[in-house]
PDB file of C-alpha atoms in Angstrom:
ATOM      1  CA  UNK A  26     146.870  51.088 164.068  1.00 82.00           C
ATOM      2  CA  UNK A  27     147.538  50.688 167.772  1.00 87.00           C
ATOM      3  CA  UNK A  28     147.264  54.452 168.297  1.00 91.00           C
ATOM      4  CA  UNK A  29     143.852  54.594 166.615  1.00 92.00           C
ATOM      5  CA  UNK A  30     142.658  51.491 168.436  1.00 89.00           C
ATOM      6  CA  UNK A  31     143.340  53.127 171.799  1.00 89.00           C
ATOM      7  CA  UNK A  32     141.922  56.427 170.541  1.00 94.00           C
ATOM      8  CA  UNK A  33     138.614  54.799 169.588  1.00 89.00           C
ATOM      9  CA  UNK A  34     138.547  52.758 172.784  1.00 84.00           C
ATOM     10  CA  UNK A  35     139.169  55.805 174.999  1.00 88.00           C
ATOM     11  CA  UNK A  36     136.805  58.056 173.023  1.00 89.00           C
ATOM     12  CA  UNK A  37     133.908  55.585 173.089  1.00 83.00           C
ATOM     13  CA  UNK A  38     134.479  54.792 176.775  1.00 83.00           C
ATOM     14  CA  UNK A  39     134.631  58.414 177.972  1.00 88.00           C
ATOM     15  CA  UNK A  40     132.074  60.037 175.660  1.00 86.00           C
ATOM     16  CA  UNK A  41     128.968  58.892 177.608  1.00 82.00           C
ATOM     17  CA  UNK A  42     130.645  59.858 180.894  1.00 83.00           C
ATOM     18  CA  UNK A  43     131.807  63.348 179.905  1.00 89.00           C
ATOM     19  CA  UNK A  44     128.703  63.763 177.674  1.00 84.00           C
ATOM     20  CA  UNK A  45     129.472  67.326 176.441  1.00 90.00           C
ATOM     21  CA  UNK A  46     125.962  67.979 175.103  1.00 84.00           C
ATOM     22  CA  UNK A  47     124.095  66.700 178.153  1.00 80.00           C
ATOM     23  CA  UNK A  48     126.465  68.397 180.598  1.00 85.00           C
ATOM     24  CA  UNK A  49     126.022  71.688 178.727  1.00 89.00           C
ATOM     25  CA  UNK A  50     122.426  71.746 180.002  1.00 82.00           C
ATOM     26  CA  UNK A  51     123.699  71.525 183.575  1.00 80.00           C
ATOM     27  CA  UNK A  52     126.424  74.094 182.818  1.00 88.00           C
ATOM     28  CA  UNK A  53     123.834  76.669 181.731  1.00 85.00           C
ATOM     29  CA  UNK A  54     121.941  76.129 184.974  1.00 76.00           C
ATOM     30  CA  UNK A  55     125.087  76.694 187.037  1.00 80.00           C
ATOM     31  CA  UNK A  56     126.386  79.733 185.147  1.00 85.00           C
ATOM     32  CA  UNK A  57     123.069  81.491 184.594  1.00 80.00           C
ATOM     33  CA  UNK A  58     122.254  84.414 182.282  1.00 84.00           C
ATOM     34  CA  UNK A  59     125.764  85.630 181.422  1.00 88.00           C
ATOM     35  CA  UNK A  60     126.989  87.258 178.161  1.00 90.00           C
ATOM     36  CA  UNK A  61     128.290  84.975 175.369  1.00 92.00           C
ATOM     37  CA  UNK A  62     131.894  86.133 175.910  1.00 92.00           C
ATOM     38  CA  UNK A  63     131.729  84.889 179.516  1.00 92.00           C
ATOM     39  CA  UNK A  64     130.571  81.469 178.342  1.00 95.00           C
ATOM     40  CA  UNK A  65     133.381  81.322 175.775  1.00 95.00           C
ATOM     41  CA  UNK A  66     135.983  82.351 178.353  1.00 94.00           C
ATOM     42  CA  UNK A  67     134.770  79.791 180.894  1.00 95.00           C
ATOM     43  CA  UNK A  68     134.518  77.085 178.226  1.00 96.00           C
ATOM     44  CA  UNK A  69     138.111  77.702 177.127  1.00 97.00           C
ATOM     45  CA  UNK A  70     139.429  77.483 180.704  1.00 96.00           C
ATOM     46  CA  UNK A  71     137.400  74.356 181.453  1.00 96.00           C
ATOM     47  CA  UNK A  72     138.565  72.613 178.247  1.00 97.00           C
ATOM     48  CA  UNK A  73     142.229  73.371 179.038  1.00 97.00           C
ATOM     49  CA  UNK A  74     141.775  72.267 182.654  1.00 97.00           C
ATOM     50  CA  UNK A  75     140.130  69.064 181.458  1.00 97.00           C
ATOM     51  CA  UNK A  76     143.064  68.182 179.185  1.00 97.00           C
ATOM     52  CA  UNK A  77     145.638  68.836 181.925  1.00 96.00           C
ATOM     53  CA  UNK A  78     143.599  67.074 184.623  1.00 95.00           C
ATOM     54  CA  UNK A  79     142.944  63.897 182.626  1.00 95.00           C
ATOM     55  CA  UNK A  80     146.501  63.815 181.261  1.00 93.00           C
ATOM     56  CA  UNK A  81     147.867  63.868 184.817  1.00 92.00           C
ATOM     57  CA  UNK A  82     145.454  61.122 185.895  1.00 89.00           C
ATOM     58  CA  UNK A  83     146.351  59.042 182.831  1.00 86.00           C
ATOM     59  CA  UNK A  84     150.100  59.357 183.411  1.00 84.00           C
ATOM     60  CA  UNK A  85     150.446  59.164 187.191  1.00 84.00           C
ATOM     61  CA  UNK A  86     147.085  57.827 188.347  1.00 76.00           C
ATOM     62  CA  UNK A  87     148.267  54.246 188.692  1.00 71.00           C
ATOM     63  CA  UNK A  88     151.372  55.369 190.614  1.00 79.00           C
ATOM     64  CA  UNK A  89     149.206  57.379 193.030  1.00 77.00           C
ATOM     65  CA  UNK A  90     146.942  54.381 193.664  1.00 76.00           C
ATOM     66  CA  UNK A  91     149.967  52.147 194.251  1.00 79.00           C
ATOM     67  CA  UNK A  92     151.440  54.707 196.651  1.00 84.00           C
ATOM     68  CA  UNK A  93     148.287  54.665 198.780  1.00 84.00           C
ATOM     69  CA  UNK A  94     147.787  50.905 198.345  1.00 85.00           C
ATOM     70  CA  UNK A  95     144.445  51.285 196.559  1.00 82.00           C
ATOM     71  CA  UNK A  96     143.616  48.634 193.965  1.00 81.00           C
ATOM     72  CA  UNK A  97     141.825  49.366 190.698  1.00 76.00           C
ATOM     73  CA  UNK A  98     138.798  47.156 191.576  1.00 82.00           C
ATOM     74  CA  UNK A  99     138.280  49.216 194.750  1.00 84.00           C
ATOM     75  CA  UNK A 100     138.335  52.412 192.680  1.00 77.00           C
ATOM     76  CA  UNK A 101     135.841  50.851 190.272  1.00 77.00           C
ATOM     77  CA  UNK A 102     133.446  49.852 193.057  1.00 85.00           C
ATOM     78  CA  UNK A 103     133.598  53.199 194.902  1.00 81.00           C
ATOM     79  CA  UNK A 104     133.501  55.271 191.698  1.00 74.00           C
ATOM     80  CA  UNK A 105     130.642  53.201 190.304  1.00 78.00           C
ATOM     81  CA  UNK A 106     128.600  53.697 193.476  1.00 84.00           C
ATOM     82  CA  UNK A 107     129.123  57.468 193.292  1.00 75.00           C
ATOM     83  CA  UNK A 108     128.072  57.573 189.614  1.00 72.00           C
ATOM     84  CA  UNK A 109     125.037  55.381 190.242  1.00 81.00           C
ATOM     85  CA  UNK A 110     123.986  57.579 193.184  1.00 81.00           C
ATOM     86  CA  UNK A 111     124.215  60.720 191.031  1.00 70.00           C
ATOM     87  CA  UNK A 112     122.241  59.066 188.241  1.00 75.00           C
ATOM     88  CA  UNK A 113     119.587  57.802 190.660  1.00 84.00           C
ATOM     89  CA  UNK A 114     119.111  61.234 192.241  1.00 77.00           C
ATOM     90  CA  UNK A 115     118.745  62.873 188.810  1.00 72.00           C
ATOM     91  CA  UNK A 116     116.383  60.144 187.647  1.00 78.00           C
ATOM     92  CA  UNK A 117     114.107  60.720 190.651  1.00 80.00           C
ATOM     93  CA  UNK A 118     114.237  64.518 190.491  1.00 66.00           C
ATOM     94  CA  UNK A 119     110.624  65.730 190.485  1.00 61.00           C
ATOM     95  CA  UNK A 120     111.289  68.758 188.311  1.00 52.00           C
ATOM     96  CA  UNK A 121     114.719  68.978 186.776  1.00 46.00           C
ATOM     97  CA  UNK A 122     113.841  72.232 184.982  1.00 50.00           C
ATOM     98  CA  UNK A 123     112.779  73.859 188.241  1.00 47.00           C
ATOM     99  CA  UNK A 124     116.043  72.749 189.790  1.00 48.00           C
ATOM    100  CA  UNK A 125     117.940  74.497 186.999  1.00 47.00           C
ATOM    101  CA  UNK A 126     115.825  77.627 187.535  1.00 49.00           C
ATOM    102  CA  UNK A 127     116.699  77.596 191.242  1.00 46.00           C
ATOM    103  CA  UNK A 128     120.384  77.400 190.419  1.00 41.00           C
ATOM    104  CA  UNK A 129     120.000  80.317 188.005  1.00 45.00           C
ATOM    105  CA  UNK A 130     118.277  82.352 190.709  1.00 45.00           C
ATOM    106  CA  UNK A 131     121.115  81.621 193.114  1.00 41.00           C
ATOM    107  CA  UNK A 132     123.662  82.754 190.538  1.00 42.00           C
ATOM    108  CA  UNK A 133     121.683  85.953 189.852  1.00 46.00           C
ATOM    109  CA  UNK A 134     121.587  86.685 193.578  1.00 45.00           C
ATOM    110  CA  UNK A 135     125.389  86.556 193.545  1.00 42.00           C
ATOM    111  CA  UNK A 136     125.650  88.953 190.584  1.00 44.00           C
ATOM    112  CA  UNK A 137     128.035  91.243 192.484  1.00 41.00           C
ATOM    113  CA  UNK A 138     130.625  88.472 192.592  1.00 47.00           C
ATOM    114  CA  UNK A 139     129.911  87.981 188.871  1.00 58.00           C
ATOM    115  CA  UNK A 140     132.521  86.687 186.475  1.00 67.00           C
ATOM    116  CA  UNK A 141     135.270  86.603 189.118  1.00 71.00           C
ATOM    117  CA  UNK A 142     133.320  84.089 191.170  1.00 81.00           C
ATOM    118  CA  UNK A 143     132.646  81.949 188.088  1.00 83.00           C
ATOM    119  CA  UNK A 144     136.309  81.970 187.070  1.00 84.00           C
ATOM    120  CA  UNK A 145     137.259  80.654 190.514  1.00 87.00           C
ATOM    121  CA  UNK A 146     134.996  77.681 189.842  1.00 87.00           C
ATOM    122  CA  UNK A 147     136.521  76.686 186.490  1.00 92.00           C
ATOM    123  CA  UNK A 148     138.333  73.714 188.025  1.00 92.00           C
ATOM    124  CA  UNK A 149     136.002  72.857 190.907  1.00 86.00           C
ATOM    125  CA  UNK A 150     133.178  72.201 190.295  1.00 82.00           C
ATOM    126  CA  UNK A 151     133.043  72.984 186.533  1.00 89.00           C
ATOM    127  CA  UNK A 152     135.957  70.744 185.461  1.00 92.00           C
ATOM    128  CA  UNK A 153     135.693  68.246 188.321  1.00 88.00           C
ATOM    129  CA  UNK A 154     133.183  66.763 188.938  1.00 81.00           C
ATOM    130  CA  UNK A 155     130.714  68.432 186.503  1.00 84.00           C
ATOM    131  CA  UNK A 156     132.706  67.702 183.322  1.00 91.00           C
ATOM    132  CA  UNK A 157     134.987  64.848 184.367  1.00 91.00           C
ATOM    133  CA  UNK A 158     133.641  63.021 187.405  1.00 82.00           C
ATOM    134  CA  UNK A 159     134.640  59.886 189.310  1.00 76.00           C
ATOM    135  CA  UNK A 160     133.514  57.638 186.463  1.00 77.00           C
ATOM    136  CA  UNK A 161     135.841  59.374 184.017  1.00 86.00           C
ATOM    137  CA  UNK A 162     138.723  58.974 186.462  1.00 85.00           C
ATOM    138  CA  UNK A 163     137.999  55.257 186.837  1.00 79.00           C
ATOM    139  CA  UNK A 164     137.935  54.836 183.054  1.00 82.00           C
ATOM    140  CA  UNK A 165     141.199  56.788 182.688  1.00 87.00           C
ATOM    141  CA  UNK A 166     142.909  54.616 185.295  1.00 83.00           C
ATOM    142  CA  UNK A 167     141.633  51.469 183.585  1.00 78.00           C
ATOM    143  CA  UNK A 168     142.744  52.629 180.142  1.00 82.00           C
ATOM    144  CA  UNK A 169     146.147  53.678 181.498  1.00 83.00           C
ATOM    145  CA  UNK A 170     146.700  50.225 182.973  1.00 76.00           C
ATOM    146  CA  UNK A 171     145.529  48.618 179.734  1.00 75.00           C
ATOM    147  CA  UNK A 172     147.867  50.776 177.621  1.00 79.00           C
ATOM    148  CA  UNK A 173     150.937  49.988 179.723  1.00 74.00           C
ATOM    149  CA  UNK A 174     153.149  47.519 177.870  1.00 74.00           C
ATOM    150  CA  UNK A 175     156.734  46.282 178.352  1.00 77.00           C
ATOM    151  CA  UNK A 176     157.415  47.165 174.700  1.00 82.00           C
ATOM    152  CA  UNK A 177     158.205  50.900 174.661  1.00 81.00           C
ATOM    153  CA  UNK A 178     156.696  51.614 171.239  1.00 85.00           C
ATOM    154  CA  UNK A 179     153.375  49.986 172.164  1.00 85.00           C
ATOM    155  CA  UNK A 180     153.367  51.781 175.512  1.00 84.00           C
ATOM    156  CA  UNK A 181     153.912  55.199 173.901  1.00 89.00           C
ATOM    157  CA  UNK A 182     151.352  54.639 171.122  1.00 91.00           C
ATOM    158  CA  UNK A 183     148.727  53.410 173.590  1.00 90.00           C
ATOM    159  CA  UNK A 184     149.075  56.396 175.910  1.00 91.00           C
ATOM    160  CA  UNK A 185     149.254  58.774 172.937  1.00 94.00           C
ATOM    161  CA  UNK A 186     145.960  57.387 171.592  1.00 94.00           C
ATOM    162  CA  UNK A 187     144.274  57.948 174.956  1.00 93.00           C
ATOM    163  CA  UNK A 188     145.662  61.493 175.186  1.00 95.00           C
ATOM    164  CA  UNK A 189     144.409  62.261 171.663  1.00 96.00           C
ATOM    165  CA  UNK A 190     140.914  61.132 172.691  1.00 96.00           C
ATOM    166  CA  UNK A 191     141.091  63.462 175.700  1.00 96.00           C
ATOM    167  CA  UNK A 192     141.963  66.411 173.424  1.00 97.00           C
ATOM    168  CA  UNK A 193     139.084  65.679 171.028  1.00 97.00           C
ATOM    169  CA  UNK A 194     136.589  65.289 173.888  1.00 96.00           C
ATOM    170  CA  UNK A 195     137.814  68.508 175.512  1.00 97.00           C
ATOM    171  CA  UNK A 196     137.345  70.302 172.165  1.00 97.00           C
ATOM    172  CA  UNK A 197     133.746  69.045 172.115  1.00 96.00           C
ATOM    173  CA  UNK A 198     133.345  70.292 175.685  1.00 96.00           C
ATOM    174  CA  UNK A 199     134.516  73.742 174.600  1.00 97.00           C
ATOM    175  CA  UNK A 200     132.063  73.923 171.691  1.00 96.00           C
ATOM    176  CA  UNK A 201     129.092  72.704 173.766  1.00 94.00           C
ATOM    177  CA  UNK A 202     129.881  74.925 176.759  1.00 96.00           C
ATOM    178  CA  UNK A 203     130.748  78.046 174.728  1.00 96.00           C
ATOM    179  CA  UNK A 204     127.430  77.870 172.882  1.00 94.00           C
ATOM    180  CA  UNK A 205     125.424  76.252 175.683  1.00 92.00           C
ATOM    181  CA  UNK A 206     122.756  79.028 175.838  1.00 90.00           C
ATOM    182  CA  UNK A 207     122.079  78.697 172.089  1.00 89.00           C
ATOM    183  CA  UNK A 208     121.977  74.915 172.322  1.00 83.00           C
ATOM    184  CA  UNK A 209     119.539  74.934 175.243  1.00 77.00           C
ATOM    185  CA  UNK A 210     117.368  77.703 173.787  1.00 79.00           C
ATOM    186  CA  UNK A 211     116.838  75.647 170.628  1.00 79.00           C
ATOM    187  CA  UNK A 212     115.502  72.750 172.720  1.00 74.00           C
ATOM    188  CA  UNK A 213     112.008  72.804 174.238  1.00 72.00           C
ATOM    189  CA  UNK A 214     111.564  72.396 177.986  1.00 67.00           C
ATOM    190  CA  UNK A 215     109.952  68.966 177.621  1.00 75.00           C
ATOM    191  CA  UNK A 216     112.736  67.777 175.287  1.00 77.00           C
ATOM    192  CA  UNK A 217     115.463  69.010 177.643  1.00 68.00           C
ATOM    193  CA  UNK A 218     113.667  67.316 180.539  1.00 72.00           C
ATOM    194  CA  UNK A 219     113.499  64.052 178.579  1.00 78.00           C
ATOM    195  CA  UNK A 220     117.178  64.259 177.593  1.00 73.00           C
ATOM    196  CA  UNK A 221     118.171  64.777 181.228  1.00 72.00           C
ATOM    197  CA  UNK A 222     116.157  61.699 182.217  1.00 79.00           C
ATOM    198  CA  UNK A 223     117.823  59.575 179.537  1.00 80.00           C
ATOM    199  CA  UNK A 224     121.276  60.859 180.534  1.00 71.00           C
ATOM    200  CA  UNK A 225     120.456  60.105 184.178  1.00 75.00           C
ATOM    201  CA  UNK A 226     119.455  56.525 183.337  1.00 84.00           C
ATOM    202  CA  UNK A 227     122.607  55.994 181.250  1.00 78.00           C
ATOM    203  CA  UNK A 228     124.662  57.435 184.112  1.00 73.00           C
ATOM    204  CA  UNK A 229     122.979  55.049 186.556  1.00 82.00           C
ATOM    205  CA  UNK A 230     123.645  52.087 184.243  1.00 84.00           C
ATOM    206  CA  UNK A 231     127.289  53.063 183.741  1.00 76.00           C
ATOM    207  CA  UNK A 232     127.765  53.390 187.504  1.00 77.00           C
ATOM    208  CA  UNK A 233     126.282  49.937 188.153  1.00 87.00           C
ATOM    209  CA  UNK A 234     128.395  48.408 185.363  1.00 83.00           C
ATOM    210  CA  UNK A 235     131.649  49.961 186.650  1.00 77.00           C
ATOM    211  CA  UNK A 236     130.865  48.909 190.227  1.00 84.00           C
ATOM    212  CA  UNK A 237     130.050  45.363 189.081  1.00 89.00           C
ATOM    213  CA  UNK A 238     133.300  45.126 187.098  1.00 83.00           C
ATOM    214  CA  UNK A 239     135.271  45.933 190.234  1.00 83.00           C
ATOM    215  CA  UNK A 240     133.115  43.788 192.500  1.00 91.00           C
ATOM    216  CA  UNK A 241     133.388  40.736 190.219  1.00 92.00           C
ATOM    217  CA  UNK A 242     137.194  40.944 190.367  1.00 86.00           C
ATOM    218  CA  UNK A 243     137.101  41.197 194.165  1.00 90.00           C
ATOM    219  CA  UNK A 244     134.665  38.288 194.470  1.00 91.00           C
ATOM    220  CA  UNK A 245     136.804  36.140 192.175  1.00 90.00           C
ATOM    221  CA  UNK A 246     139.902  36.820 194.245  1.00 86.00           C
ATOM    222  CA  UNK A 247     138.041  35.880 197.445  1.00 86.00           C
ATOM    223  CA  UNK A 248     136.635  32.640 195.980  1.00 85.00           C
ATOM    224  CA  UNK A 249     140.088  31.543 194.803  1.00 79.00           C
ATOM    225  CA  UNK A 250     141.434  31.629 198.355  1.00 73.00           C
TER     226      UNK A 250
END
C-alpha cells in the first residue's frame, strides 16, 4: 500500500508540471516538420533521459542541496518564481500560434544541421527544461524528503513508488512526443491556442503555490525567532 500511495502522490504531483500532452504542442514547434521516424527517435531519447535525470534528482538531490547549504524552502521559492514567470509570459503571449510558426521557420532555416542538431538537444533543452523544468525538480526534491524514513522497508517502498511514477510519466512523454504531429494536426488552431492558455494559467498557479509553500516556511522560521 505504501508503494502505491507514493506512486499516486508522485504521479498526481508531477503530471500537471510535465504535462505530456500540452508540452507536445511546444515540442512540435521546436522540432518542426520532420519525418515520423525522427519524432519517434527523439521521443525515445527524451523519455530515457527523463527517467535517468529524475531518478538522479530523486536519489541524490537532497544530498546535493545539503552539500551547497541550500534549504528546500529556498528551492521552492526560487523554482516557483521561475515557473510563475514562464506561465505569465505564455499567458500574455499575443499570438502563441505565430510564435510556434516562428520557431518552425528557424528550424527549417537550419535544415542542413538537421537530425544531428536535434539529437544534440535531446537533453537540453528538450528534456530539461522543456519536459522536466524547475517545478518538477522542486517536486522531486520534496517527494524524496517525504519518502525518506528511518525504517528501511518504508524508505525503499516510498522511493520505489516515486520512481515508478517517473517511469509511467516518461512513457506518456514518449507517446505524446512520438505522435506529436498527429496529435496537433487533429486539434484546430483555436483549440490549441486555448489549451496553451489554460496550461499557462495552471503553470502560473503552480509556480505561485510552490513559491508560497517555501515562503511560508521561511516566514514561520523568522517569526519564531
